XYZ file of C-alpha atoms in Angstrom:
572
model
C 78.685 49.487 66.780
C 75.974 51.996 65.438
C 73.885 54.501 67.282
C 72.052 57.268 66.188
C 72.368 60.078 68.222
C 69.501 62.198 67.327
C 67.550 63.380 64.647
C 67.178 67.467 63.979
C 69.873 67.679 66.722
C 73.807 67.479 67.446
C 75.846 65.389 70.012
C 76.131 66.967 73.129
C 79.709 68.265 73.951
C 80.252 65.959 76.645
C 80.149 62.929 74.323
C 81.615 64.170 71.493
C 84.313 66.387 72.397
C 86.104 66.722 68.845
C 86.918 70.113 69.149
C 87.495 72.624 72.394
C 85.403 75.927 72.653
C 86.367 79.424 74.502
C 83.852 79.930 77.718
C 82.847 83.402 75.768
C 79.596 83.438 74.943
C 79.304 86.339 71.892
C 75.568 86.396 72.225
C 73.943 89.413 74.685
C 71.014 88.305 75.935
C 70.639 85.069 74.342
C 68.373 83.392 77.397
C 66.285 86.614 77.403
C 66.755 87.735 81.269
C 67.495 91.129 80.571
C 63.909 92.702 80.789
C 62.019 92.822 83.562
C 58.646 91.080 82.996
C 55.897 92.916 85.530
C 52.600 92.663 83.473
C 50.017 89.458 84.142
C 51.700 88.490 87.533
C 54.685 88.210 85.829
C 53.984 85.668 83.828
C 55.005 86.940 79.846
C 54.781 90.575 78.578
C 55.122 91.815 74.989
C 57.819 94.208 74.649
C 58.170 97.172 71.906
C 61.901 96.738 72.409
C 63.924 93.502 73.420
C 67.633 93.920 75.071
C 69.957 93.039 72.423
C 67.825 92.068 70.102
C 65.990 93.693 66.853
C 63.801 93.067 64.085
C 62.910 94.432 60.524
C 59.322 94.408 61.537
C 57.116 96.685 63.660
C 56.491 93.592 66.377
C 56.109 92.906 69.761
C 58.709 90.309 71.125
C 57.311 88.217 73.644
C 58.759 86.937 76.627
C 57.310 84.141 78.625
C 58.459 82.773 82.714
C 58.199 79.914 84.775
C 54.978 81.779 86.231
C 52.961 80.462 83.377
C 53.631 76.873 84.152
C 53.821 76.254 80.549
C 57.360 75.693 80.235
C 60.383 75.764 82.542
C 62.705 77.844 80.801
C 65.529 76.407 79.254
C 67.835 78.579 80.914
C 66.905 81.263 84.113
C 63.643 81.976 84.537
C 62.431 83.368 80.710
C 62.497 82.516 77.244
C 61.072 83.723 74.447
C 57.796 82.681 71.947
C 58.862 83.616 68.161
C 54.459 84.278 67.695
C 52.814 87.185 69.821
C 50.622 88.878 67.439
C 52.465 87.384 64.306
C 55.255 85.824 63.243
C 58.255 87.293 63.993
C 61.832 87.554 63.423
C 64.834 87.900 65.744
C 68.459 88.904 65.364
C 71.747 90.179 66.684
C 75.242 91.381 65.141
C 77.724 89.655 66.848
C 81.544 90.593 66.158
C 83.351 87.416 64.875
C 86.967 87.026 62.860
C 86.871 85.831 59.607
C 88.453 82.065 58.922
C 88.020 81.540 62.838
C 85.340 78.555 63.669
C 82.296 78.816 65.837
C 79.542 76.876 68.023
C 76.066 78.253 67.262
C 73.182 77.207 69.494
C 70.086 77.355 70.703
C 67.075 75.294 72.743
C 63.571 74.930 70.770
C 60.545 73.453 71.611
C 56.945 73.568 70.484
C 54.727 75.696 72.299
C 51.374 73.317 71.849
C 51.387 69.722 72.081
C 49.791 67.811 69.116
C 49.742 70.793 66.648
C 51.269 70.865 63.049
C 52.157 73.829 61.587
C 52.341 75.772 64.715
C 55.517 75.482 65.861
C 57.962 75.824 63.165
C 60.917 78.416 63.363
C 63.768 79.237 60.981
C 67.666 79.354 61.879
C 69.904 82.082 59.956
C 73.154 83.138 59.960
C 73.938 85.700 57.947
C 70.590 85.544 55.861
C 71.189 81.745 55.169
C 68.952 79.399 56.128
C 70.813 76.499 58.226
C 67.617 74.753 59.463
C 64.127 74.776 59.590
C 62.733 72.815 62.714
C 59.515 71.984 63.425
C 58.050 69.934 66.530
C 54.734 69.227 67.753
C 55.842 68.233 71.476
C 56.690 70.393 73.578
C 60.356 70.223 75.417
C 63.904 71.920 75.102
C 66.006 70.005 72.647
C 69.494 71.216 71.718
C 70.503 72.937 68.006
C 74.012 73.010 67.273
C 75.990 74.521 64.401
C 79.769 74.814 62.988
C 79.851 77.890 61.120
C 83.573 79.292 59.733
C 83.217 83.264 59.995
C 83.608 85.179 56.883
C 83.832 89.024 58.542
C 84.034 90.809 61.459
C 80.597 90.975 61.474
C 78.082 88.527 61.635
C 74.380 88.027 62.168
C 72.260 85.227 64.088
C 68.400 85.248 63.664
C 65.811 83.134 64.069
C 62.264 83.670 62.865
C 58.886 82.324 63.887
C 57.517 80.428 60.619
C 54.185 78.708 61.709
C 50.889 79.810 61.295
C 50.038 83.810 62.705
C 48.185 82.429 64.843
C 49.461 83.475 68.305
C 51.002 80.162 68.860
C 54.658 79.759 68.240
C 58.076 77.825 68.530
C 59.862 78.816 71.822
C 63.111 79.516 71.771
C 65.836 79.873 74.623
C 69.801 79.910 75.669
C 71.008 81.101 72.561
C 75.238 81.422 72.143
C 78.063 81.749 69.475
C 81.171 80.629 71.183
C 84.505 80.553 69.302
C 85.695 76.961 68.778
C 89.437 77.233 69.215
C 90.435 73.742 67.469
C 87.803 72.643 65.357
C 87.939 69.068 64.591
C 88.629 67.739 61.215
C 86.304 66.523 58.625
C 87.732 63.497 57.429
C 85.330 63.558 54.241
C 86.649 65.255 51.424
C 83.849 67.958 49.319
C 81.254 67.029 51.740
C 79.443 70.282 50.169
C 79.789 69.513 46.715
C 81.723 72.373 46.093
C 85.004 70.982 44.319
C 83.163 70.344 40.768
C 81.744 73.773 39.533
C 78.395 73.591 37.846
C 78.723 75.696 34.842
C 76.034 74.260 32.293
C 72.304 75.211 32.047
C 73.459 78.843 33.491
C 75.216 77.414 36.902
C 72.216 75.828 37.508
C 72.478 72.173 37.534
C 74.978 69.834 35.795
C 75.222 65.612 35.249
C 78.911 64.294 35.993
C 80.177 61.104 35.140
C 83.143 61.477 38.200
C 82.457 63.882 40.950
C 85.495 64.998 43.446
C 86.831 62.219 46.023
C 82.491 60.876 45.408
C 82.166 57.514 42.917
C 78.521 56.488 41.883
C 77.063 52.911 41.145
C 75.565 51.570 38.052
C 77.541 53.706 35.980
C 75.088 57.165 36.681
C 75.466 60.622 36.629
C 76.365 62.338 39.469
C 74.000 65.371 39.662
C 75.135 68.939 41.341
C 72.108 71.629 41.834
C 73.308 74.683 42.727
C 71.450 77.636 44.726
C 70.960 79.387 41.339
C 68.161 76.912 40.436
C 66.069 78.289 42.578
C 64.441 75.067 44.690
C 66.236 75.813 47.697
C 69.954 76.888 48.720
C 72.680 75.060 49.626
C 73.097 74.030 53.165
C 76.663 74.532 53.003
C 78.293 77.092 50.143
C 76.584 77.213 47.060
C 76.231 73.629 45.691
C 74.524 70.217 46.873
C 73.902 66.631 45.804
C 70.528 65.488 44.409
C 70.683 61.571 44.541
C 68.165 60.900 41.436
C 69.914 61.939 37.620
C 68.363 60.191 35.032
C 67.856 57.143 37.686
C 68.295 56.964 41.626
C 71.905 56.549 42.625
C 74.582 55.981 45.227
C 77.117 58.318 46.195
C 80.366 56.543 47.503
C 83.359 57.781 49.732
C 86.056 56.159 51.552
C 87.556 57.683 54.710
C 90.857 57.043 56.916
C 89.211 55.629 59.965
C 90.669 53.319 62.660
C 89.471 50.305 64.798
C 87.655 50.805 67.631
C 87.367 54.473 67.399
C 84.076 56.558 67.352
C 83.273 59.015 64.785
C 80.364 61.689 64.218
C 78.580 61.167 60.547
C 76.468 63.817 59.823
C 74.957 65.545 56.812
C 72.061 67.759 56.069
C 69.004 65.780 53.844
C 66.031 67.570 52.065
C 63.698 66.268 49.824
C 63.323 67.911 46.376
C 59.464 67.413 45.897
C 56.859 68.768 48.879
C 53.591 67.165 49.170
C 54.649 63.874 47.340
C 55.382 60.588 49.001
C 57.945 57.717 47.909
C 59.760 60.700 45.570
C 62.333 62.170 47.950
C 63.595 58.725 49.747
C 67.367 58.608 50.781
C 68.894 55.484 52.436
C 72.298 56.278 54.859
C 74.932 53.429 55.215
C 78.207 52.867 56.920
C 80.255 50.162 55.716
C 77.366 48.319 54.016
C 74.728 48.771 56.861
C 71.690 50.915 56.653
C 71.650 53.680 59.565
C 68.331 55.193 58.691
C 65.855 55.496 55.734
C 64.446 58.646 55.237
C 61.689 60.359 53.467
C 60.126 63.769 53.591
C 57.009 64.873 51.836
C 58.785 69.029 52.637
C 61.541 70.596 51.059
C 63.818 72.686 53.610
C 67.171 71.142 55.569
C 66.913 69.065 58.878
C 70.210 67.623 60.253
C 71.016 64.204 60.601
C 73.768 62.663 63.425
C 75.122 59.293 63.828
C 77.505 57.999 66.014
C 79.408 55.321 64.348
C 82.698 53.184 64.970
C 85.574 52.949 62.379
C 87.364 49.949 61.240
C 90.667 49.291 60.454
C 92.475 51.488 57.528
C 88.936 53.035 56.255
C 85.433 52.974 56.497
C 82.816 53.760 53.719
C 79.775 56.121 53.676
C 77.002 55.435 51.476
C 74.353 57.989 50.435
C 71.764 56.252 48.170
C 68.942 57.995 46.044
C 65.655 55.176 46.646
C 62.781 57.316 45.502
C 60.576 55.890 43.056
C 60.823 58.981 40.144
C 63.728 58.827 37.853
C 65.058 62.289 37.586
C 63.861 63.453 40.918
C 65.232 62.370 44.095
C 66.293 63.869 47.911
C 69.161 66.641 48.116
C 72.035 65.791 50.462
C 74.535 68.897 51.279
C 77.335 69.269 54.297
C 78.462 65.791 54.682
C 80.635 65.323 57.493
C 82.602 62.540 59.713
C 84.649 63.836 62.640
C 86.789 61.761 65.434
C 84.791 61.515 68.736
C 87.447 62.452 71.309
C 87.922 60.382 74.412
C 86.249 61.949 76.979
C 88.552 63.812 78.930
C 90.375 62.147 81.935
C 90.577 64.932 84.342
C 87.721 66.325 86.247
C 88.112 70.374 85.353
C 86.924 73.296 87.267
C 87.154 74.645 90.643
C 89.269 72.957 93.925
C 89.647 73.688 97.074
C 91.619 72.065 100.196
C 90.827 71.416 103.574
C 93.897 71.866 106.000
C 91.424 70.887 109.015
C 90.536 67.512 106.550
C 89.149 63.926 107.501
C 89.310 60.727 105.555
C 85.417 60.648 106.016
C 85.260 64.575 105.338
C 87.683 64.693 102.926
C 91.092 66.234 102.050
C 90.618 68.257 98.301
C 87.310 68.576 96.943
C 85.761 69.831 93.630
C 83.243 72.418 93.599
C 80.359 73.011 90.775
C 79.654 76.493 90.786
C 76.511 76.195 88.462
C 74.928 72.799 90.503
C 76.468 74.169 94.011
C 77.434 70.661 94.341
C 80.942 70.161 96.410
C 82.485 66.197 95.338
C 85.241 64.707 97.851
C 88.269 63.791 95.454
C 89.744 60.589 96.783
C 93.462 59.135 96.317
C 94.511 61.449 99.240
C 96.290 60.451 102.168
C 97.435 64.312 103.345
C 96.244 67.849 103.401
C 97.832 71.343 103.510
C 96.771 74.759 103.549
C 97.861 75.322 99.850
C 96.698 73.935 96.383
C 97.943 74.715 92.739
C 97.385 73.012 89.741
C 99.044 72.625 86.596
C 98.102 69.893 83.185
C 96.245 67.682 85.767
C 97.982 67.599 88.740
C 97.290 69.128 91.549
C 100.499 70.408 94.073
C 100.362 71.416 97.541
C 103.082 71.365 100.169
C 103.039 70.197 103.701
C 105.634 71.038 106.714
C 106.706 67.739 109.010
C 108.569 69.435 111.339
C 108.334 72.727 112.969
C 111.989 72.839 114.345
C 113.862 71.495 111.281
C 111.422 73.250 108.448
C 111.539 69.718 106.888
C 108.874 69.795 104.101
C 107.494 68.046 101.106
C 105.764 68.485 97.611
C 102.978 66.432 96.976
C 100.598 65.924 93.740
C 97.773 64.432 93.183
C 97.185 63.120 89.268
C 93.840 63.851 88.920
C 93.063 61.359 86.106
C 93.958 58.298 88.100
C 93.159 59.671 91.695
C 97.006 58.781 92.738
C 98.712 60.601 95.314
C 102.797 60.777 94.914
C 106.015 62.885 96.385
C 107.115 65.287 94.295
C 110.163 67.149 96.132
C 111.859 67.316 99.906
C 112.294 70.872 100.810
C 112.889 73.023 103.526
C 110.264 75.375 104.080
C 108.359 77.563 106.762
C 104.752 76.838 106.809
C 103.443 77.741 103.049
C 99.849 79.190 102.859
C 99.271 79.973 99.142
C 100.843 78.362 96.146
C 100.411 78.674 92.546
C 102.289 77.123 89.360
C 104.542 79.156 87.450
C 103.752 79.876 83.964
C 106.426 77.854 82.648
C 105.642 74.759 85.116
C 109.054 74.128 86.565
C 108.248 75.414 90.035
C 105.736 75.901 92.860
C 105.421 79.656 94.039
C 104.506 79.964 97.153
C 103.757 82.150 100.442
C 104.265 81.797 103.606
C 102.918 84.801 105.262
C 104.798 87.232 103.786
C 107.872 86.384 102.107
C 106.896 84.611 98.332
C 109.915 81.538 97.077
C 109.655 79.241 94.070
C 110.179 75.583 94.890
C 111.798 73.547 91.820
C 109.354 70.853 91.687
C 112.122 68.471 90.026
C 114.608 69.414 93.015
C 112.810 71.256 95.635
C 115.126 73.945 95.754
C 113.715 77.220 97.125
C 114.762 80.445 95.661
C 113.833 83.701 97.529
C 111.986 86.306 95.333
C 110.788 88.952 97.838
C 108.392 90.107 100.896
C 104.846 91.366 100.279
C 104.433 94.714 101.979
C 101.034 96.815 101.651
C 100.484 99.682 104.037
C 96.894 99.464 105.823
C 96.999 95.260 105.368
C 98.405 92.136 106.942
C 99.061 88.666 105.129
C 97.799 86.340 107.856
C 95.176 85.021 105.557
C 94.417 85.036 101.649
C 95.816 82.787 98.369
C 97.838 83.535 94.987
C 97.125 83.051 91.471
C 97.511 83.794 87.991
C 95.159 85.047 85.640
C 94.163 82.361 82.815
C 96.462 83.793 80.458
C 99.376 83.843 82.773
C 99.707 87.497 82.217
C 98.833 88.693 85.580
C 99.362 87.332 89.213
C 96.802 88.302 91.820
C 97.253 88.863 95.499
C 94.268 87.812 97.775
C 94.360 89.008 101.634
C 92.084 88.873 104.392
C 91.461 92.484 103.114
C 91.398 93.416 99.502
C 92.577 91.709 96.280
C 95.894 93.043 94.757
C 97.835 92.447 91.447
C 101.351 92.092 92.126
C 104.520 93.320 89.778
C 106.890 90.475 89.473
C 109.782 93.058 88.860
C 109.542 95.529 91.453
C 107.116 93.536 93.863
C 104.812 96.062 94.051
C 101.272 95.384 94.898
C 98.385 97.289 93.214
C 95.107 97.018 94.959
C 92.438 96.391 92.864
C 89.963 96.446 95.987
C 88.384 95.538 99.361
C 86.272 92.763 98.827
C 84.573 92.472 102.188
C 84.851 88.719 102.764
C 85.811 87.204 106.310
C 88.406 84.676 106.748
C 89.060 85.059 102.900
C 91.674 82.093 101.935
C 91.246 80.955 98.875
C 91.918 82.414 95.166
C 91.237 80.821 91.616
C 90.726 82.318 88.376
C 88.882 80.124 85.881
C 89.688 80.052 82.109
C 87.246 82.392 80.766
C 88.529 85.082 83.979
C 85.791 84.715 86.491
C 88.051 85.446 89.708
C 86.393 83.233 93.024
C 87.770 83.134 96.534
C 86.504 81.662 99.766
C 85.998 82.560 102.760
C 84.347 81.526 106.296
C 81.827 83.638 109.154
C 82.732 82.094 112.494
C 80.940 79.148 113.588
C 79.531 78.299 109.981
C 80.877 76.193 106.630
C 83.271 78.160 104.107
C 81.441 79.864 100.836
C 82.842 80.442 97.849
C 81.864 83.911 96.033
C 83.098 85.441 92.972
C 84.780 89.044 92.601
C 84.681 92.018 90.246
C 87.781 91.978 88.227
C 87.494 96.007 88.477
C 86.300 96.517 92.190
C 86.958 93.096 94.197
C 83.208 93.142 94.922
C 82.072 89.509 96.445
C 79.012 88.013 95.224
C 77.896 84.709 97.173
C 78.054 81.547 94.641
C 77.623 78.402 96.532
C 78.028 76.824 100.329
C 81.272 74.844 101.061
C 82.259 72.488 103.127
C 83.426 73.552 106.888
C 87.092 74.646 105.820
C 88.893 75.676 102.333
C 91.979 76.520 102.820
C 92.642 77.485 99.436
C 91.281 77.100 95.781
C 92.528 76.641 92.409
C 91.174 76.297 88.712
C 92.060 73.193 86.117
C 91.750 74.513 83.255
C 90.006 72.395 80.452
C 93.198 73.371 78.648
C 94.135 69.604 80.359
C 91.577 68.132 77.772
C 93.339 69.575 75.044
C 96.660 67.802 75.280
C-alpha cells in the first residue's frame, strides 16, 4: 500500500511517530503574540522592533490579527507577513547542543489567492537554505525539519522572497523542539556524502560505484558538490544529479519488514530554471512509480511518501527521465524511517470522580488546549485518589469502615480493563502517587503518608505531614516529571516536601477553593483542581515559583484528584 502524504510538507506527528520530542519549545515568540497590536482597530501594525526577533535590515516587521478577516492565525490571535514595505528577513539565536537532534517548524501560507511570485519565503538554519516554498492559495500548511545541531548556538530565519510588492508569504507558530530519540534512517549516504568529489576542483565528479547506491545501464554516477556553484546541498555538502553523460537510476536496498509503514522522503530540485522536460525525476518503491516530477525552478522542495515494506527488504528507485543527456534533476537527503504504531495509551491529564456515575463517569481525561473532558470507560469503581505509572492508572478504595479492609485497583489504559492489584488495610486514602521506582503506591490519608507494595499490599509507615497555619482535609500529591521533587497540595498553599526529614517547604498560597487535585505534566506545567460551592470542578494551572492559579478549563461536577501520563508510555 502507497500513499503520498504531502508534497512541500512532512507527516504530522500523530501519524508518524518515529521519534519522541521534549514539550520545550526553544523558539521565543515564534506565533508572534508578544506585541501588542493597537494601530488600525487592531487589525496589523508595523513594528520598528519585533519581540525576539531581529533582522540585518532597517525594516518594519509586520504583524497581522484575526481583525483583518484575512486569515485566522495559525496559532493565537497574530501572525506575521514576511512583505510590509519590502522583503524582509527574520531570525532568532536559539541555544541548542551540538550532536543532539531537533524538530524545526513552522505554518506558511500565501497571503493572495491566485498570485505567482508573491508569496514565496525562504527557510534557514544557520545561513543554509533548507527550503524555498512558494504557494498561491492561501491556508496554514505545516513545514517540518530534522536538523542535528552542530553548536551551542544556532540560528532559525526565514525571509520573505517574492516580489517587494507589499504582498507576502505569512508565516506563523514557529518552534525548535529537541527530539530526544530520533528515528533511524534506514538508507545508507542518503546525502551523498560517503564518496568525496575531488576532481574538477571539488566540484563535480562521474563514478562508476557510488556508496551503498548501484546505477543501471552501466552509467556514471554523478556527485555535484556546493562548490559548483548551482545551488547547495540540501543536506552537507554533496548531492546527486540523475543525468551523467545519459539519464540514470540510482538503486538502494533497505531492511524493511512486512506489513510495516515507513516514511520515504528526499529533497528534489531541478538543475535547469525556465526549461521544461530537462529536470524530470521519476520516484519508485519496489518497482512502482510514486510520483513523476518536473520543475522548470532550481531551489529544494521536500517530498513525503508513506509506503509499506515487504518482507527482508524493499528497494528505492530514483530515476533521471529528462530529455538532455548531461543535465538532469538533483536529488539530496534521501531518507526512509519506521512509522511507529500509534501509541496505545491516551496521554495527558486525569482526574477521578469519588461522587462518580456509570452515566457520569468514574475517571475522565481532560484536554487542556480543546477544554474538552472524555469519560474513560472499563471502570466499574471510583475513589478519591488516582496515580499513574507506564499506562496504568492506580487508585485505592476502602470496603469497610470498621475493619479498614481495602483494595488496589488499576485501570490499563490501552485496553480500557479494570483489574485488582493488592488487598490492604488502609484508612480512607485521599492522594496517591507512584513511586519513582514503581514498586509502590504512596499515599495520604489526611495526614499520615504510607507506601502500599503494589505486588503485596503491604503498607509501610513513612511519617505525618505537619505545617503550622494549614490543615490536610483536602489537596493531592505528586512528583515532579523528573521524579526529583514531590509536591504537597492543600486546601491552602502548595508545598514541596523532604523525603528525609519530612519537612514541608511552602512554595505558596494558591487561592483555590476545595483544591483536590495535583498533576505535573512532562514538560513541568503544575495543574490542580478545585470546586466553588454549588458549581462543576475547574482545573487551573500554578506558578512553579508562587503557586499562583490561573483558570484553564471547566470540569465535570467533582475531581477528586488528578494525575499526568506521561507520553514517556509511548516510548516503551
Amino acid at each position: 500500500m502507497i500513499k503520498k502524504i504531502s508534497k512541500l510538507a512532512i507527516l504530522p506527528l500523530a501519524i508518524a511517530s518515529t521519534f519522541a520530542v521534549s514539550n520545550t519549545n526553544l523558539v521565543e515568540n515564534g506565533s508572534f503574540e508578544a506585541d501588542e497590536i493597537s494601530e488600525r482597530s487592531g487589525t496589523w501594525q508595523l513594528y520598528n522592533e519585533l519581540s525576539n526577533w531581529s533582522s540585518s535590515e532597517s525594516v518594519y516587521f509586520e504583524v497581522q490579527t484575526n481583525l483583518l478577516k484575512e486569515m485566522t492565525a495559525q496559532d493565537g490571535d497574530q501572525y506575521l507577513e514576511l512583505n510590509s514595505t519590502k522583503n524582509y528577513r527574520i531570525s532568532q539565536k536559539i541555544t541548542t547542543t551540538p550532536g543532539k537532534t531537533y524538530e524545526f517548524s513552522l505554518y506558511y501560507s500565501a497571503r493572495v489567492n491566485g498570485a505567482q511570485g508573491t508569496n514565496n519565503i525562504e527557510v534557514y538554519w544557520n545561513g543554509r537554505l533548507l527550503e524555498a516554498l512558494n504557494s498561491s492559495q492561501k491556508g496554514w500548511k505545516k513545514y517540518t525539519y530534522t536538523i542535528e545541531a552542530t553548536g551551542t548556538k544556532s540560528e532559525i530565519a526565514i525571509a520573505g522572497a517574492g516580489a517587494a510588492n507589499g504582498y507576502g508569504g505569512l508565516v506563523d507558530n514557529i518552534s525548535v523542539i529537541e527530539v530526544t530519540n530520533p528515528a533511524t534512517n534506514l538508507v545508507q549516504n542518503g546525502s551523498f556524502e560517503a564518496d568525496r568529489v575531488t576532481a574538477a576542483d571539488g566540484r563535480y565528479q562521474f563514478f562508476e560505484n557510488l556508496t551503498n547506491w548501484t546505477a543501471n545501464e552501466n552509467l556514471w554516477l554523478e556527485l555535484q558538490s556546493s562548490a559548483l556553484g548551482k545551488i547547495d546541498a540540501q543536506d552537507g555538502e554533496q548531492y546527486l544529479e540523475l543525468n551523467s553523460i545519459g539519464a540514470y537510476s540510482a538503486f538502494q536496498e533497505i531492511p524493511t519488514e512486512a506489513g510495516k509503514q515507513y516514511e520515504f522522503s528526499f529533497y528534489y530540485s531541478g538543475r535547469v530554471d525556465n526549461t521544461e522536460g530537462v529536470n524530470d525525476v521519476e520516484v519508485l518503491w519496489n518497482g512502482e512509480l510514486l510520483e513523476a516530477l518536473t520543475t522548470t525552478q532550481r531551489g529544494w522542495t521536500k517530498y513525503s511518501y508513506t509506503v509499506e515494506g515487504t518482507d527482508g527488504s524493499s528497494l528505492i528507485t530514483l530515476a533521471g527521465t529528462g530529455s538532455y543527456a548531461g543535465i538532469g534533476g538533483f536529488i539530496d537527503n534521501v531518507v526512509v524511517t519506521e512509522i511507529a504504531e500509534p501509541c496505545a495509551v491516551t496521554t495527558g491529564l486525569y482526574g477521578i470522580n469519588n461522587f462518580g456515575s456509570e452515566t457520569e463517569g468514574y475517571v475522565y481525561h481532560f484536554n487542556p488546549e480543546s477544554s474538552a473532558v472524555s469519560i474513560i470507560a472499563g471502570l466499574n469503581n471510583t475513589a478519591s485518589n488516582i496515580a499513574s505509572k507506564d499506562g496504568m492508572l492506580y487508585f485505592m478504595e476502602q470496603l469497610d469502615s470498621s475493619s479498614k479492609a481495602s483494595k488496589i485497583y488499576s485501570l490499563d489504559l490501552a485496553t480500557d480493563t479494570q483489574a485488582e492489584v493488592a488487598d490492604v488495610t488502609s484508612f480512607p486514602i485521599y492522594r496517591s502517587t507512584v513511586t519513582p521506582d514503581g514498586l509502590s503506591l504512596r499515599a495520604t490519608s489526611k495526614t499520615y503518608m504510607y507506601d502500599f507494595d503494589l505486588a503485596t499490599g503491604a503498607k509501610t509507615v513513612l511519617g505525618k505531614l505537619s505545617y503550622e497555619g494549614d490543615t490536610f482535609s483536602d489537596g493531592d500529591i505528586a512528583y515532579s516529571s523528573d521524579f526529583n521533587v514531590l509536591y504537597v497540595l492543600t486546601g491552602k498553599a502548595l508545598y514541596t516536601l523532604d523525603m528525609g526529614s519530612f519537612e514541608l517547604t511552602q512554595v505558596g498560597e494558591h487561592g483555590v477553593n476545595w483544591a483536590s487535585g495535583l498533576a505535573i505534566a512532562d514538560d513541568g506545567t503544575i495543574y490542580i483542581s478545585g470546586r466553588e460551592n454549588g458549581e462543576n470542578a475547574k482545573i487551573y494551572t500554578l506558578d512553579q515559583n508562587t503557586a499562583e492559579a490561573t483558570f484553564v478549563m471547566e470540569g465535570p461536577s467533582h475531581v477528586s484528584d488528578l494525575t499526568f501520563v506521561s507520553e514517556a508510555v509511548c516510548m516503551k
